[in-house]
Structures are given as structure tokens and as C-alpha cells.
Amino acid sequence: MYGGSKEKALFLIRIQEKREKMCLFGKVYGLNSPKTIQCSQELDTLLNEYYQLFQKTKKRYSVPIHRHTVTNSYARQYSLPYAK
């Protein structure tokens, strides 16, 4: 059903319209207004749905890095007193 560039563009338009509506509600009714909060939650739902439909197919690869190694090399490089 979803996946084409036209569907993706239409979905992004829906997200942008909801974002603009939420900003308007925030200005008119305040950020803590039930209308603003409901609109924000609807925007969250749209964004989550967009991610599941269109972004999940792209795999992101990350290089694992060990925190201990980074910390020790930084400490040695700058000769911090607690690194000795």
C-alpha cells in the first residue's frame, strides 16, 4: 500500500499540516491546552507511522566503539591527573 514516492509525499504533507495546526493551537490556546496536547499526540502518531512505513527499510550500520577505550585515550592524550 505505502512505499511509493507519491504516498510518501502525501504523508509528509499530512505531517506538515498537523504540525502547523499544533503550532497554531499552541499560540491561540497555550501549550498546556487539551486541544494543543491532543494535536501533539496526533502528530506523534503520524510521525511514528511514517517512520514505520518509510524509514524502517533503511538499515543503519554503526561501528561499535568501546567507551573505555575512548575515555582512556582521551585521558592519556591530555594527561589528566586522574588518568594516572
mmCIF file of N, CA and C in Angstrom:
data_model
loop_
_atom_site.group_PDB
_atom_site.id
_atom_site.type_symbol
_atom_site.label_atom_id
_atom_site.label_comp_id
_atom_site.label_asym_id
_atom_site.label_seq_id
_atom_site.Cartn_x
_atom_site.Cartn_y
_atom_site.Cartn_z
ATOM 1 N N MET A 1 0.824 -1.197 0.000
ATOM 2 C CA MET A 1 0.000 0.000 0.000
ATOM 3 C C MET A 1 0.866 1.257 0.000
ATOM 4 N N TYR A 2 1.764 1.371 0.971
ATOM 5 C CA TYR A 2 2.649 2.524 1.044
ATOM 6 C C TYR A 2 4.017 2.149 0.506
ATOM 7 N N GLY A 3 4.796 3.123 0.205
ATOM 8 C CA GLY A 3 6.151 2.853 -0.222
ATOM 9 C C GLY A 3 6.571 3.683 -1.407
ATOM 10 N N GLY A 4 5.603 4.117 -2.233
ATOM 11 C CA GLY A 4 5.940 4.930 -3.387
ATOM 12 C C GLY A 4 6.234 6.363 -2.996
ATOM 13 N N SER A 5 6.856 7.060 -3.920
ATOM 14 C CA SER A 5 7.237 8.437 -3.615
ATOM 15 C C SER A 5 6.008 9.337 -3.488
ATOM 16 N N LYS A 6 4.948 9.039 -4.236
ATOM 17 C CA LYS A 6 3.733 9.847 -4.133
ATOM 18 C C LYS A 6 3.076 9.680 -2.761
ATOM 19 N N GLU A 7 3.001 8.435 -2.301
ATOM 20 C CA GLU A 7 2.416 8.174 -0.979
ATOM 21 C C GLU A 7 3.252 8.822 0.120
ATOM 22 N N LYS A 8 4.563 8.760 -0.060
ATOM 23 C CA LYS A 8 5.457 9.361 0.924
ATOM 24 C C LYS A 8 5.266 10.875 0.969
ATOM 25 N N ALA A 9 5.159 11.489 -0.196
ATOM 26 C CA ALA A 9 4.960 12.942 -0.259
ATOM 27 C C ALA A 9 3.634 13.341 0.375
ATOM 28 N N LEU A 10 2.587 12.581 0.116
ATOM 29 C CA LEU A 10 1.282 12.884 0.712
ATOM 30 C C LEU A 10 1.320 12.727 2.227
ATOM 31 N N PHE A 11 2.032 11.728 2.687
ATOM 32 C CA PHE A 11 2.163 11.523 4.127
ATOM 33 C C PHE A 11 2.905 12.676 4.769
ATOM 34 N N LEU A 12 3.962 13.149 4.111
ATOM 35 C CA LEU A 12 4.722 14.293 4.639
ATOM 36 C C LEU A 12 3.869 15.556 4.665
ATOM 37 N N ILE A 13 2.976 15.706 3.703
ATOM 38 C CA ILE A 13 2.062 16.858 3.700
ATOM 39 C C ILE A 13 1.129 16.769 4.900
ATOM 40 N N ARG A 14 0.606 15.586 5.170
ATOM 41 C CA ARG A 14 -0.265 15.401 6.343
ATOM 42 C C ARG A 14 0.474 15.753 7.624
ATOM 43 N N ILE A 15 1.727 15.345 7.717
ATOM 44 C CA ILE A 15 2.537 15.645 8.909
ATOM 45 C C ILE A 15 2.743 17.145 9.040
ATOM 46 N N GLN A 16 3.066 17.805 7.941
ATOM 47 C CA GLN A 16 3.308 19.250 7.993
ATOM 48 C C GLN A 16 2.036 20.014 8.365
ATOM 49 N N GLU A 17 0.906 19.597 7.818
ATOM 50 C CA GLU A 17 -0.362 20.252 8.159
ATOM 51 C C GLU A 17 -0.675 20.089 9.642
ATOM 52 N N LYS A 18 -0.453 18.888 10.163
ATOM 53 C CA LYS A 18 -0.713 18.646 11.587
ATOM 54 C C LYS A 18 0.235 19.468 12.449
ATOM 55 N N ARG A 19 1.491 19.601 12.031
ATOM 56 C CA ARG A 19 2.474 20.392 12.766
ATOM 57 C C ARG A 19 2.046 21.863 12.812
ATOM 58 N N GLU A 20 1.608 22.386 11.671
ATOM 59 C CA GLU A 20 1.161 23.779 11.613
ATOM 60 C C GLU A 20 -0.066 24.003 12.478
ATOM 61 N N LYS A 21 -0.988 23.037 12.467
ATOM 62 C CA LYS A 21 -2.193 23.138 13.291
ATOM 63 C C LYS A 21 -1.814 23.138 14.775
ATOM 64 N N MET A 22 -0.877 22.273 15.146
ATOM 65 C CA MET A 22 -0.444 22.212 16.541
ATOM 66 C C MET A 22 0.202 23.532 16.971
ATOM 67 N N CYS A 23 1.032 24.111 16.112
ATOM 68 C CA CYS A 23 1.667 25.397 16.432
ATOM 69 C C CYS A 23 0.627 26.497 16.599
ATOM 70 N N LEU A 24 -0.375 26.494 15.725
ATOM 71 C CA LEU A 24 -1.456 27.479 15.826
ATOM 72 C C LEU A 24 -2.210 27.312 17.140
ATOM 73 N N PHE A 25 -2.561 26.070 17.476
ATOM 74 C CA PHE A 25 -3.259 25.815 18.741
ATOM 75 C C PHE A 25 -2.405 26.262 19.922
ATOM 76 N N GLY A 26 -1.099 26.024 19.851
ATOM 77 C CA GLY A 26 -0.210 26.434 20.930
ATOM 78 C C GLY A 26 -0.205 27.939 21.116
ATOM 79 N N LYS A 27 -0.230 28.680 20.001
ATOM 80 C CA LYS A 27 -0.250 30.143 20.091
ATOM 81 C C LYS A 27 -1.591 30.674 20.575
ATOM 82 N N VAL A 28 -2.672 30.062 20.101
ATOM 83 C CA VAL A 28 -4.013 30.563 20.431
ATOM 84 C C VAL A 28 -4.461 30.111 21.822
ATOM 85 N N TYR A 29 -4.311 28.812 22.115
ATOM 86 C CA TYR A 29 -4.856 28.254 23.353
ATOM 87 C C TYR A 29 -3.814 28.027 24.444
ATOM 88 N N GLY A 30 -2.545 28.081 24.084
ATOM 89 C CA GLY A 30 -1.490 27.805 25.057
ATOM 90 C C GLY A 30 -0.969 26.383 24.908
ATOM 91 N N LEU A 31 0.258 26.183 25.345
ATOM 92 C CA LEU A 31 0.895 24.882 25.161
ATOM 93 C C LEU A 31 0.301 23.781 26.030
ATOM 94 N N ASN A 32 -0.320 24.146 27.141
ATOM 95 C CA ASN A 32 -0.908 23.150 28.037
ATOM 96 C C ASN A 32 -2.380 22.905 27.778
ATOM 97 N N SER A 33 -2.913 23.508 26.736
ATOM 98 C CA SER A 33 -4.318 23.326 26.395
ATOM 99 C C SER A 33 -4.573 21.885 25.944
ATOM 100 N N PRO A 34 -5.717 21.332 26.332
ATOM 101 C CA PRO A 34 -6.060 19.978 25.872
ATOM 102 C C PRO A 34 -6.081 19.858 24.342
ATOM 103 N N LYS A 35 -6.508 20.920 23.645
ATOM 104 C CA LYS A 35 -6.517 20.889 22.183
ATOM 105 C C LYS A 35 -5.101 20.774 21.622
ATOM 106 N N THR A 36 -4.180 21.542 22.190
ATOM 107 C CA THR A 36 -2.792 21.509 21.738
ATOM 108 C C THR A 36 -2.159 20.157 22.033
ATOM 109 N N ILE A 37 -2.408 19.637 23.214
ATOM 110 C CA ILE A 37 -1.835 18.352 23.608
ATOM 111 C C ILE A 37 -2.381 17.231 22.734
ATOM 112 N N GLN A 38 -3.678 17.252 22.459
ATOM 113 C CA GLN A 38 -4.271 16.227 21.601
ATOM 114 C C GLN A 38 -3.668 16.292 20.192
ATOM 115 N N CYS A 39 -3.516 17.495 19.681
ATOM 116 C CA CYS A 39 -2.932 17.670 18.353
ATOM 117 C C CYS A 39 -1.480 17.192 18.338
ATOM 118 N N SER A 40 -0.760 17.446 19.402
ATOM 119 C CA SER A 40 0.617 16.990 19.518
ATOM 120 C C SER A 40 0.697 15.465 19.518
ATOM 121 N N GLN A 41 -0.227 14.842 20.211
ATOM 122 C CA GLN A 41 -0.262 13.378 20.249
ATOM 123 C C GLN A 41 -0.611 12.803 18.878
ATOM 124 N N GLU A 42 -1.504 13.464 18.158
ATOM 125 C CA GLU A 42 -1.844 13.021 16.804
ATOM 126 C C GLU A 42 -0.633 13.161 15.874
ATOM 127 N N LEU A 43 0.128 14.239 16.058
ATOM 128 C CA LEU A 43 1.344 14.424 15.272
ATOM 129 C C LEU A 43 2.359 13.319 15.598
ATOM 130 N N ASP A 44 2.491 12.991 16.873
ATOM 131 C CA ASP A 44 3.385 11.892 17.262
ATOM 132 C C ASP A 44 2.987 10.587 16.584
ATOM 133 N N THR A 45 1.698 10.331 16.536
ATOM 134 C CA THR A 45 1.204 9.116 15.893
ATOM 135 C C THR A 45 1.547 9.109 14.409
ATOM 136 N N LEU A 46 1.345 10.240 13.756
ATOM 137 C CA LEU A 46 1.688 10.328 12.333
ATOM 138 C C LEU A 46 3.182 10.119 12.105
ATOM 139 N N LEU A 47 4.000 10.731 12.945
ATOM 140 C CA LEU A 47 5.448 10.587 12.805
ATOM 141 C C LEU A 47 5.897 9.146 13.032
ATOM 142 N N ASN A 48 5.313 8.492 14.016
ATOM 143 C CA ASN A 48 5.648 7.091 14.273
ATOM 144 C C ASN A 48 5.226 6.207 13.103
ATOM 145 N N GLU A 49 4.053 6.464 12.579
ATOM 146 C CA GLU A 49 3.564 5.700 11.437
ATOM 147 C C GLU A 49 4.449 5.922 10.211
ATOM 148 N N TYR A 50 4.855 7.170 9.999
ATOM 149 C CA TYR A 50 5.750 7.490 8.886
ATOM 150 C C TYR A 50 7.055 6.716 9.022
ATOM 151 N N TYR A 51 7.602 6.719 10.204
ATOM 152 C CA TYR A 51 8.854 6.016 10.432
ATOM 153 C C TYR A 51 8.703 4.524 10.144
ATOM 154 N N GLN A 52 7.622 3.934 10.630
ATOM 155 C CA GLN A 52 7.412 2.507 10.429
ATOM 156 C C GLN A 52 7.231 2.172 8.950
ATOM 157 N N LEU A 53 6.559 3.036 8.220
ATOM 158 C CA LEU A 53 6.273 2.743 6.817
ATOM 159 C C LEU A 53 7.421 3.048 5.874
ATOM 160 N N PHE A 54 8.128 4.138 6.115
ATOM 161 C CA PHE A 54 9.075 4.621 5.118
ATOM 162 C C PHE A 54 10.535 4.580 5.546
ATOM 163 N N GLN A 55 10.809 4.658 6.824
ATOM 164 C CA GLN A 55 12.196 4.746 7.255
ATOM 165 C C GLN A 55 12.747 3.416 7.752
ATOM 166 N N LYS A 56 11.908 2.499 8.101
ATOM 167 C CA LYS A 56 12.365 1.255 8.691
ATOM 168 C C LYS A 56 13.106 0.375 7.686
ATOM 169 N N THR A 57 12.864 0.582 6.412
ATOM 170 C CA THR A 57 13.501 -0.254 5.406
ATOM 171 C C THR A 57 14.978 0.060 5.246
ATOM 172 N N LYS A 58 15.388 1.252 5.611
ATOM 173 C CA LYS A 58 16.795 1.619 5.526
ATOM 174 C C LYS A 58 17.511 1.113 6.764
ATOM 175 N N LYS A 59 18.521 0.297 6.555
ATOM 176 C CA LYS A 59 19.281 -0.203 7.688
ATOM 177 C C LYS A 59 20.431 0.743 7.965
ATOM 178 N N ARG A 60 20.591 1.055 9.192
ATOM 179 C CA ARG A 60 21.687 1.920 9.606
ATOM 180 C C ARG A 60 22.750 1.059 10.254
ATOM 181 N N TYR A 61 23.930 1.226 9.781
ATOM 182 C CA TYR A 61 25.030 0.478 10.343
ATOM 183 C C TYR A 61 25.868 1.413 11.196
ATOM 184 N N SER A 62 26.205 0.938 12.344
ATOM 185 C CA SER A 62 27.051 1.742 13.210
ATOM 186 C C SER A 62 28.269 0.913 13.591
ATOM 187 N N VAL A 63 29.330 1.597 13.816
ATOM 188 C CA VAL A 63 30.559 0.944 14.226
ATOM 189 C C VAL A 63 30.587 0.933 15.741
ATOM 190 N N PRO A 64 30.640 -0.245 16.334
ATOM 191 C CA PRO A 64 30.672 -0.280 17.800
ATOM 192 C C PRO A 64 31.988 0.292 18.313
ATOM 193 N N ILE A 65 31.889 1.081 19.332
ATOM 194 C CA ILE A 65 33.079 1.677 19.928
ATOM 195 C C ILE A 65 32.981 1.473 21.437
ATOM 196 N N HIS A 66 34.068 1.098 22.001
ATOM 197 C CA HIS A 66 34.074 0.819 23.427
ATOM 198 C C HIS A 66 34.360 2.108 24.183
ATOM 199 N N ARG A 67 33.485 2.440 25.094
ATOM 200 C CA ARG A 67 33.604 3.679 25.857
ATOM 201 C C ARG A 67 34.919 3.721 26.629
ATOM 202 N N HIS A 68 35.297 2.607 27.172
ATOM 203 C CA HIS A 68 36.524 2.531 27.967
ATOM 204 C C HIS A 68 37.732 2.944 27.132
ATOM 205 N N THR A 69 37.794 2.478 25.909
ATOM 206 C CA THR A 69 38.911 2.800 25.028
ATOM 207 C C THR A 69 38.958 4.288 24.729
ATOM 208 N N VAL A 70 37.817 4.871 24.429
ATOM 209 C CA VAL A 70 37.762 6.294 24.110
ATOM 210 C C VAL A 70 38.171 7.126 25.318
ATOM 211 N N THR A 71 37.650 6.788 26.472
ATOM 212 C CA THR A 71 37.966 7.535 27.685
ATOM 213 C C THR A 71 39.448 7.453 27.997
ATOM 214 N N ASN A 72 40.018 6.273 27.919
ATOM 215 C CA ASN A 72 41.439 6.119 28.247
ATOM 216 C C ASN A 72 42.326 6.863 27.259
ATOM 217 N N SER A 73 42.014 6.809 25.978
ATOM 218 C CA SER A 73 42.854 7.506 25.006
ATOM 219 C C SER A 73 42.756 9.019 25.202
ATOM 220 N N TYR A 74 41.577 9.508 25.525
ATOM 221 C CA TYR A 74 41.403 10.935 25.789
ATOM 222 C C TYR A 74 42.212 11.340 27.014
ATOM 223 N N ALA A 75 42.132 10.543 28.065
ATOM 224 C CA ALA A 75 42.838 10.855 29.304
ATOM 225 C C ALA A 75 44.341 10.844 29.090
ATOM 226 N N ARG A 76 44.844 9.864 28.337
ATOM 227 C CA ARG A 76 46.283 9.816 28.081
ATOM 228 C C ARG A 76 46.727 10.996 27.227
ATOM 229 N N GLN A 77 45.917 11.356 26.252
ATOM 230 C CA GLN A 77 46.285 12.433 25.335
ATOM 231 C C GLN A 77 46.412 13.766 26.065
ATOM 232 N N TYR A 78 45.509 14.026 26.972
ATOM 233 C CA TYR A 78 45.510 15.323 27.643
ATOM 234 C C TYR A 78 46.121 15.266 29.035
ATOM 235 N N SER A 79 46.681 14.138 29.418
ATOM 236 C CA SER A 79 47.383 13.955 30.691
ATOM 237 C C SER A 79 46.579 14.491 31.862
ATOM 238 N N LEU A 80 45.378 14.001 31.984
ATOM 239 C CA LEU A 80 44.549 14.413 33.106
ATOM 240 C C LEU A 80 45.075 13.771 34.381
ATOM 241 N N PRO A 81 45.044 14.494 35.494
ATOM 242 C CA PRO A 81 45.635 13.983 36.734
ATOM 243 C C PRO A 81 45.003 12.673 37.209
ATOM 244 N N TYR A 82 43.712 12.477 36.969
ATOM 245 C CA TYR A 82 43.062 11.269 37.470
ATOM 246 C C TYR A 82 43.292 10.073 36.547
ATOM 247 N N ALA A 83 43.981 10.262 35.438
ATOM 248 C CA ALA A 83 44.205 9.176 34.487
ATOM 249 C C ALA A 83 45.433 8.353 34.829
ATOM 250 N N LYS A 84 46.208 8.779 35.781
ATOM 251 C CA LYS A 84 47.459 8.076 36.102
ATOM 252 C C LYS A 84 47.250 6.865 36.930
#
